[in-house]
Short mmCIF file of C-alpha atoms and ligand atoms in Angstrom, two decimals:
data_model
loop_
_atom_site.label_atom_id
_atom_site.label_comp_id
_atom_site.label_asym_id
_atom_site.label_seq_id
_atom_site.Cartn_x
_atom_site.Cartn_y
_atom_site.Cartn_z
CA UNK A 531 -1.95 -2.92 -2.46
CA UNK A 532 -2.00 0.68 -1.88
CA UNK A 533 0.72 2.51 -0.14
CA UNK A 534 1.19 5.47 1.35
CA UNK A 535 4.17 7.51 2.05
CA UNK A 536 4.03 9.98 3.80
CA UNK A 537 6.79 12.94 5.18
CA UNK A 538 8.06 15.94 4.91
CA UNK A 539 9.97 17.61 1.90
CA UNK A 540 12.97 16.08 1.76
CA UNK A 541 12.86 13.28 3.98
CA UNK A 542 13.86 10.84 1.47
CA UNK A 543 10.37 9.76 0.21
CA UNK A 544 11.47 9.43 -3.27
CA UNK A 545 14.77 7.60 -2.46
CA UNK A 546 12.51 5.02 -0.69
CA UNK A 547 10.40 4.87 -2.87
CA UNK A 548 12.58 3.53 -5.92
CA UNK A 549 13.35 1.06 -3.60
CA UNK A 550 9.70 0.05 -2.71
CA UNK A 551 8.36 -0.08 -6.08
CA UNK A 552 11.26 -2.65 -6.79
CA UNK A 553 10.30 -4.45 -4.17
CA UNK A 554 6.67 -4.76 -4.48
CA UNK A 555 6.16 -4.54 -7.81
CA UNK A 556 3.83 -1.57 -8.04
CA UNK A 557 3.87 1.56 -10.15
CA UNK A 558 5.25 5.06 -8.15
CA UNK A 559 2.80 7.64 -7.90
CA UNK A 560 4.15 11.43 -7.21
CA UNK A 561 1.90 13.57 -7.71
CA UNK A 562 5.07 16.29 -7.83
CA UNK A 563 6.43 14.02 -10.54
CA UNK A 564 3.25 14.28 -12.40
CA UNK A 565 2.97 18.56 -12.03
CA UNK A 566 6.69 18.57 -12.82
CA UNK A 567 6.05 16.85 -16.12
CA UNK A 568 3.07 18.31 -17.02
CA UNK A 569 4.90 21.70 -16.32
CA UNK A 570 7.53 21.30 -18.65
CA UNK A 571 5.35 20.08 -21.50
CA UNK A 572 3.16 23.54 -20.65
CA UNK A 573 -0.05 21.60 -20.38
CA UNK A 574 -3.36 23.47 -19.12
CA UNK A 575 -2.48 20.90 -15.47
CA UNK A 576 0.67 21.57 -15.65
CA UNK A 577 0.23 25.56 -15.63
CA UNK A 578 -2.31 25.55 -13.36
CA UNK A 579 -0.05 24.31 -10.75
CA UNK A 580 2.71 26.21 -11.12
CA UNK A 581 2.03 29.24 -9.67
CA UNK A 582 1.35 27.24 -6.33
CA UNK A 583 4.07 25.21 -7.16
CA UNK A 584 6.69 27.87 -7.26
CA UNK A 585 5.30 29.45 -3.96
CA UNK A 586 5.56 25.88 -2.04
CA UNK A 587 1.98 26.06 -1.47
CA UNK A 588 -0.81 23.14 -2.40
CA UNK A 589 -2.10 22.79 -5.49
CA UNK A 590 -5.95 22.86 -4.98
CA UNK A 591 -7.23 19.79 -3.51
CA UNK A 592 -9.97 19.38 -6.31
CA UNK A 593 -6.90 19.41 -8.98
CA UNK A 594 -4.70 16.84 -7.35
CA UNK A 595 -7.98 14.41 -6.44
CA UNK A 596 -9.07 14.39 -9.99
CA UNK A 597 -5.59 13.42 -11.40
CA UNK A 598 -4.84 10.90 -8.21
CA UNK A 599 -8.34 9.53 -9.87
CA UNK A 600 -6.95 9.19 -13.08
CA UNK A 601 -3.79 8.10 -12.44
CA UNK A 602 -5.11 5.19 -10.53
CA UNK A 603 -7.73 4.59 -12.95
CA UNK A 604 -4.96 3.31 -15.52
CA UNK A 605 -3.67 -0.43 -16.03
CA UNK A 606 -1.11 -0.47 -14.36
CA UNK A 607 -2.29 0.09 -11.19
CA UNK A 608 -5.01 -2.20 -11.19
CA UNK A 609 -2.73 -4.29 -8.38
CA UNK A 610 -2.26 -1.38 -6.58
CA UNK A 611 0.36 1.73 -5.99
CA UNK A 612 3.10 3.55 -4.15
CA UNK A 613 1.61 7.06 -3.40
CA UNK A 614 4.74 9.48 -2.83
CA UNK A 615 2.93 13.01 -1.86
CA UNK A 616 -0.44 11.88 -1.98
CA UNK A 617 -2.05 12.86 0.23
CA UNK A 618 -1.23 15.88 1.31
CA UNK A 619 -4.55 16.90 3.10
CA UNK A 620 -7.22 15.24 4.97
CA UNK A 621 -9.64 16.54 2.59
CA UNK A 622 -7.15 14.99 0.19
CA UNK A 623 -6.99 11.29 2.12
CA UNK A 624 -11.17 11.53 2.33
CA UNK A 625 -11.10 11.79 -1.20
CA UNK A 626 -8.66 8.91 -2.23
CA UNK A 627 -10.72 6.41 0.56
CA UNK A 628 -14.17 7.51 -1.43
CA UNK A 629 -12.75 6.37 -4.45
CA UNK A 630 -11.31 3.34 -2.95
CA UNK A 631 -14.10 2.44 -1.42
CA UNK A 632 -15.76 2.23 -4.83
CA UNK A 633 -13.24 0.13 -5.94
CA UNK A 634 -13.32 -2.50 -2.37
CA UNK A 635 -10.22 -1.40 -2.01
CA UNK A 636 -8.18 0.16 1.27
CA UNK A 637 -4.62 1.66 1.97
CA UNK A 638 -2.67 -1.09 3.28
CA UNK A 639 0.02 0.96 5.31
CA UNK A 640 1.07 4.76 5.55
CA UNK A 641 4.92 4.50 6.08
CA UNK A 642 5.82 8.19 7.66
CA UNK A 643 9.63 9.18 7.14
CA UNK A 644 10.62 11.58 10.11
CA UNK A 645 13.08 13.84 10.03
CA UNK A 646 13.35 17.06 11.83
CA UNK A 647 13.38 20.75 10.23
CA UNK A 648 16.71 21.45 10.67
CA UNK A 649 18.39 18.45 8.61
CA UNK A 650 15.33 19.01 6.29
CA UNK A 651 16.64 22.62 5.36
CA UNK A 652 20.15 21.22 5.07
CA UNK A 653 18.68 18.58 2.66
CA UNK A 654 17.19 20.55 0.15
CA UNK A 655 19.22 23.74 0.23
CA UNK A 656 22.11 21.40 -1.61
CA UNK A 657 19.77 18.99 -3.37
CA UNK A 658 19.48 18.65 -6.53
CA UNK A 659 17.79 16.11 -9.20
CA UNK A 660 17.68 14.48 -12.64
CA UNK A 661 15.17 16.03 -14.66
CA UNK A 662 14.52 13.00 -16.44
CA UNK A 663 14.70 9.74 -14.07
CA UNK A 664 14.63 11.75 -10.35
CA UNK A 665 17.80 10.04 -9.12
CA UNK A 666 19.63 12.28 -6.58
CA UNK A 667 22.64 14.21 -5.21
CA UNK A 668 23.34 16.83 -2.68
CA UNK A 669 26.36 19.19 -3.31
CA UNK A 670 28.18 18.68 0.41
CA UNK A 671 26.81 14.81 0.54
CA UNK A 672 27.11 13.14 -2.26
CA UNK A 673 28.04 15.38 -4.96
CA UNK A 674 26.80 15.02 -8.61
CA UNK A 675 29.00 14.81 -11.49
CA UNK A 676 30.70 18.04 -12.80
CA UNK A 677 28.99 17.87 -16.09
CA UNK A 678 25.40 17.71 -14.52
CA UNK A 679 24.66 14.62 -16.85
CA UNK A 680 23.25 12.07 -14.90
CA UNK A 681 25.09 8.90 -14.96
CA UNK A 682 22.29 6.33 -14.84
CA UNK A 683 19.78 7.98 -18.19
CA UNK A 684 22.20 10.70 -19.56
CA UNK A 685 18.93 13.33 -18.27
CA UNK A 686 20.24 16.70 -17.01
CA UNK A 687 20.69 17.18 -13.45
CA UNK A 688 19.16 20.51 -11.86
CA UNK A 689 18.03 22.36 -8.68
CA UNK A 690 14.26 22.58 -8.46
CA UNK A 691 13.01 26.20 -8.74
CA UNK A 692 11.24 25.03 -5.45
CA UNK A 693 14.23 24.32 -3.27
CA UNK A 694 15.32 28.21 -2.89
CA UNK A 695 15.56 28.62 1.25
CA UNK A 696 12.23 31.23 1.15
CA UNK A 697 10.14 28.52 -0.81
CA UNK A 698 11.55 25.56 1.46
CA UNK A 699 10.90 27.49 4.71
CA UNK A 700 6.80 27.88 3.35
CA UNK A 701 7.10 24.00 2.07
CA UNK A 702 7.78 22.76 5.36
CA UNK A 703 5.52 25.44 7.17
CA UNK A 704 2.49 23.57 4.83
CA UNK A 705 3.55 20.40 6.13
CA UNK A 706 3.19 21.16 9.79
CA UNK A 707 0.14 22.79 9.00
CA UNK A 708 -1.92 21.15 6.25
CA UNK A 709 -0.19 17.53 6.17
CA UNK A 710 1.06 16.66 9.58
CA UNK A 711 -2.56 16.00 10.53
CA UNK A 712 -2.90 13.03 8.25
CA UNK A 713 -0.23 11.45 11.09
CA UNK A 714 -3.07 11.17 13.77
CA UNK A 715 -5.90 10.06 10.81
CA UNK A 716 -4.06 7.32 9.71
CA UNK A 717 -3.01 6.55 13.42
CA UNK A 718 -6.46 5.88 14.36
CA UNK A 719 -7.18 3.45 11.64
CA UNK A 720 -4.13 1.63 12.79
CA UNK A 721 -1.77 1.89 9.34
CA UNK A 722 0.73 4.36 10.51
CA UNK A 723 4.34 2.95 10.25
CA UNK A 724 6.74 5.62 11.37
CA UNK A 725 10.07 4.83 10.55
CA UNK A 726 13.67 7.55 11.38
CA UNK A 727 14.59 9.00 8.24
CA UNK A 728 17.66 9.96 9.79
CA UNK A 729 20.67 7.86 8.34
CA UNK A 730 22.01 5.97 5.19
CA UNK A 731 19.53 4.88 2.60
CA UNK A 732 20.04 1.40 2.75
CA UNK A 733 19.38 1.45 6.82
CA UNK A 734 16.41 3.14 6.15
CA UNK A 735 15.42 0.69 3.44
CA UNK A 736 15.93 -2.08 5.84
CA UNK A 737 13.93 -0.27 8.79
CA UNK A 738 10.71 0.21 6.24
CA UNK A 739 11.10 -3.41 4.81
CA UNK A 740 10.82 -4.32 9.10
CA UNK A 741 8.02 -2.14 9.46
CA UNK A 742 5.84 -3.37 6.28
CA UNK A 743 6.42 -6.74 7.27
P1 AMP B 2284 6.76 17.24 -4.18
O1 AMP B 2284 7.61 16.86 -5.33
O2 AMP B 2284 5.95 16.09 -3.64
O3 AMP B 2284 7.53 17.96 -3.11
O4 AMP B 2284 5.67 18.28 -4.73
C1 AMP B 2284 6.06 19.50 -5.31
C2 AMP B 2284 4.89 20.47 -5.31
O5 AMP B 2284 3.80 19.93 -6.07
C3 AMP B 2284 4.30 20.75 -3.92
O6 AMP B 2284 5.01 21.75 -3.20
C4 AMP B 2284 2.89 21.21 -4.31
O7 AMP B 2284 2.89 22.53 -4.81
C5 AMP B 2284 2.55 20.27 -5.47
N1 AMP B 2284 1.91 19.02 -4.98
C6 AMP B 2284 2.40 17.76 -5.08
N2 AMP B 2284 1.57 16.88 -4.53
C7 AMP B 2284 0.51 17.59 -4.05
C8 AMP B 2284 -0.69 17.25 -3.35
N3 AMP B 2284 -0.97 15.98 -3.02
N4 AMP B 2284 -1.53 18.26 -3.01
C9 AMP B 2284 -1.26 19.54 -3.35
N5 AMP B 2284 -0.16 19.93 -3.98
C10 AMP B 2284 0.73 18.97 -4.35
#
């Protein structure tokens, strides 16, 4: 079963998705996750994409297909996968349903997470992360602990390079732009789910667990 979900920065796509994967009982696949790690192990992938990374734009299409490829190529999700950030372009979703296609395989559902710009900004001005498990915290919300160890894997807790107000302001422009299209696409093969991301995470859970049936 293949999964997609699908939102803007910050809407809580990685929240829901800890809770999805629990749920279902397939791997998580971020493709942020993945550049993030590759980045701080200085791998060629990982240095490629940080350049775009840092700016908020895409990372090349070609890039993110071939590890998407890989990634789903491995054991583990032979049953299928949670894609968090993936895709990000139509050019991007064309790609993944080739490969599928190979495969006799389809995208069961794209689950969109809406929320609007403004409690978007708010969001991930004052987020901030582990750098080891991706649990998270906002400073106003739900602030972390005062030692920035996270309490659940002891990782350090951090504020993405990419969550400075310039670089969140071009993250969400990209959205409108280059991934807000994919809404309509997966609307016409009759998978969208689009669910409010506006509220507590458990109500949210609930509303996605109602929408996937
Ligand atoms: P995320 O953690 O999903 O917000 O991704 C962080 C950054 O990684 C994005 O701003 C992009 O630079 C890059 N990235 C992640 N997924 C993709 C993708 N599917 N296509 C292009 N770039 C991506």
């Amino acid at each position: 079963m293949i999964v997609i979900l699908l939102g803007p920065p910050g809407a809580g796509k990685g929240t829901q998705a800890a809770a999805l994967v629990k749920r279902y009982g397939i791997p998580h696949v971020s493709t942020g996750d993945i550049f993030r790690a590759n980045l701080a192990e200085k791998t060629p992938l990982g240095l490629e994409a940080k350049g775009y990374m840092e700016k908020g734009a895409l990372v090349p299409d070609d890039l993110v297909v071939r590890l998407i490829g890989d990634r789903l190529s491995q054991s583990d999700a032979a049953k299928g996968a949670l894609l968090d950030g993936f895709p990000r372009t139509t050019a991007q979703a064309q790609a993944l349903e080739a490969f599928l296609d190979k495969e006799s395989k389809k995208v069961a559902a794209c689950l969109l997470l809406e929320v609007d710009d403004q409690e978007l900004l708010k969001r991930l001005t004052g987020r901030r992360v582990c750098r080891s498990c991706g649990s998270g915290w906002h400073v106003a919300f739900s602030p972390p602990p005062s030692d920035l160890v996270c309490p659940k894997c002891r990782g350090e807790i951090y504020q993405r390079t990419d969550d400075s107000q310039e670089t969140i302001k071009n993250r969400l422009k990209v959205y409108h732009e280059q991934t807000s299209p994919l809404i309509d696409w997966y609307k016409a093969k009759g998978i969208l789910k689009a669910v409010n991301g506006l509220g507590e995470p458990s109500q949210i859970e609930a509303a996605i667990a109602k929408a996937l049936g």
